[in-house]
Amino acid sequence: MTDSIKRPIPGGKTASSAKAYCDGWRKYADPIARHFGWAIHSFGPSSVRLVSPDHKHTQDIELRFIELLLPSIQKADACS
């Protein structure tokens, strides 16, 4: 990823470096992956792909669903 191209990240922001892009996505995707016991496989402009612990299954979750789901997961994790 070059520093001159701005790419969208969750939260309505953009990133121009690979680190900022990955950090922006992980902020949203890590809590969801941990909550379900899966791992991040990859992410793109509009979704994140999770992989099951046995690496046999993947699941794509769209950004708009992640943004709606994340507050509930954070609340549930705080209660446990």
Coordinates of C-alpha atoms in Angstrom, one line a residue:
M1 CA 0.0 0.0 0.0
T2 CA 1.4 3.3 -1.0
D3 CA 1.2 6.4 1.3
S4 CA -0.5 8.4 -1.4
I5 CA -3.7 6.3 -1.7
K6 CA -6.3 6.8 1.0
R7 CA -8.5 3.8 1.7
P8 CA -11.6 3.7 3.8
I9 CA -11.5 2.1 7.2
P10 CA -14.4 1.5 9.7
G11 CA -15.7 4.5 11.5
G12 CA -15.9 6.7 8.4
K13 CA -12.2 7.4 8.4
T14 CA -9.5 6.8 5.8
A15 CA -5.9 5.5 6.0
S16 CA -3.0 6.2 3.7
S17 CA -0.5 3.7 5.2
A18 CA -0.7 0.0 5.6
K19 CA -0.3 0.2 9.4
A20 CA -3.1 2.7 9.8
Y21 CA -5.4 0.6 7.5
C22 CA -4.7 -2.6 9.4
D23 CA -5.0 -0.9 12.8
G24 CA -8.3 0.7 11.8
W25 CA -9.8 -2.6 10.7
R26 CA -8.4 -4.6 13.7
K27 CA -10.0 -2.1 16.1
Y28 CA -13.4 -3.3 14.9
A29 CA -12.7 -6.9 13.8
D30 CA -10.6 -8.1 16.8
P31 CA -13.4 -7.9 19.4
I32 CA -15.9 -9.7 17.2
A33 CA -13.4 -12.5 16.2
R34 CA -12.4 -13.0 19.9
H35 CA -16.1 -13.0 21.0
F36 CA -16.9 -15.9 18.6
G37 CA -13.6 -17.7 19.1
W38 CA -12.6 -17.2 15.5
A39 CA -9.6 -15.4 13.9
I40 CA -9.3 -12.6 11.3
H41 CA -8.6 -14.1 7.9
S42 CA -8.6 -10.8 5.9
F43 CA -10.4 -7.5 5.5
G44 CA -11.4 -5.3 2.7
P45 CA -13.2 -2.1 1.9
S46 CA -16.6 -3.4 3.1
S47 CA -16.2 -6.6 5.0
V48 CA -14.0 -8.7 7.3
R49 CA -13.5 -12.4 6.7
L50 CA -13.2 -14.6 9.8
V51 CA -11.8 -18.1 9.9
S52 CA -12.9 -20.9 12.3
P53 CA -10.4 -22.3 14.8
D54 CA -10.0 -25.5 12.7
H55 CA -9.5 -23.4 9.5
K56 CA -12.2 -25.3 7.7
H57 CA -14.8 -22.5 7.6
T58 CA -14.8 -18.8 6.8
Q59 CA -17.5 -16.2 7.4
D60 CA -17.7 -12.7 5.8
I61 CA -19.3 -10.0 7.9
E62 CA -20.2 -6.7 6.3
L63 CA -18.9 -3.5 7.8
R64 CA -22.4 -2.1 8.4
F65 CA -23.3 -5.2 10.5
I66 CA -20.0 -5.0 12.4
E67 CA -20.7 -1.4 13.3
L68 CA -24.1 -2.4 14.7
L69 CA -22.9 -5.6 16.4
L70 CA -19.7 -4.2 18.0
P71 CA -21.4 -2.1 20.8
S72 CA -23.4 -5.2 22.0
I73 CA -20.3 -7.4 22.0
Q74 CA -18.3 -4.8 23.9
K75 CA -21.2 -4.6 26.4
A76 CA -21.4 -8.4 26.8
D77 CA -17.7 -8.7 27.2
A78 CA -17.7 -6.0 29.9
C79 CA -20.3 -8.0 31.8
S80 CA -18.3 -11.3 31.8

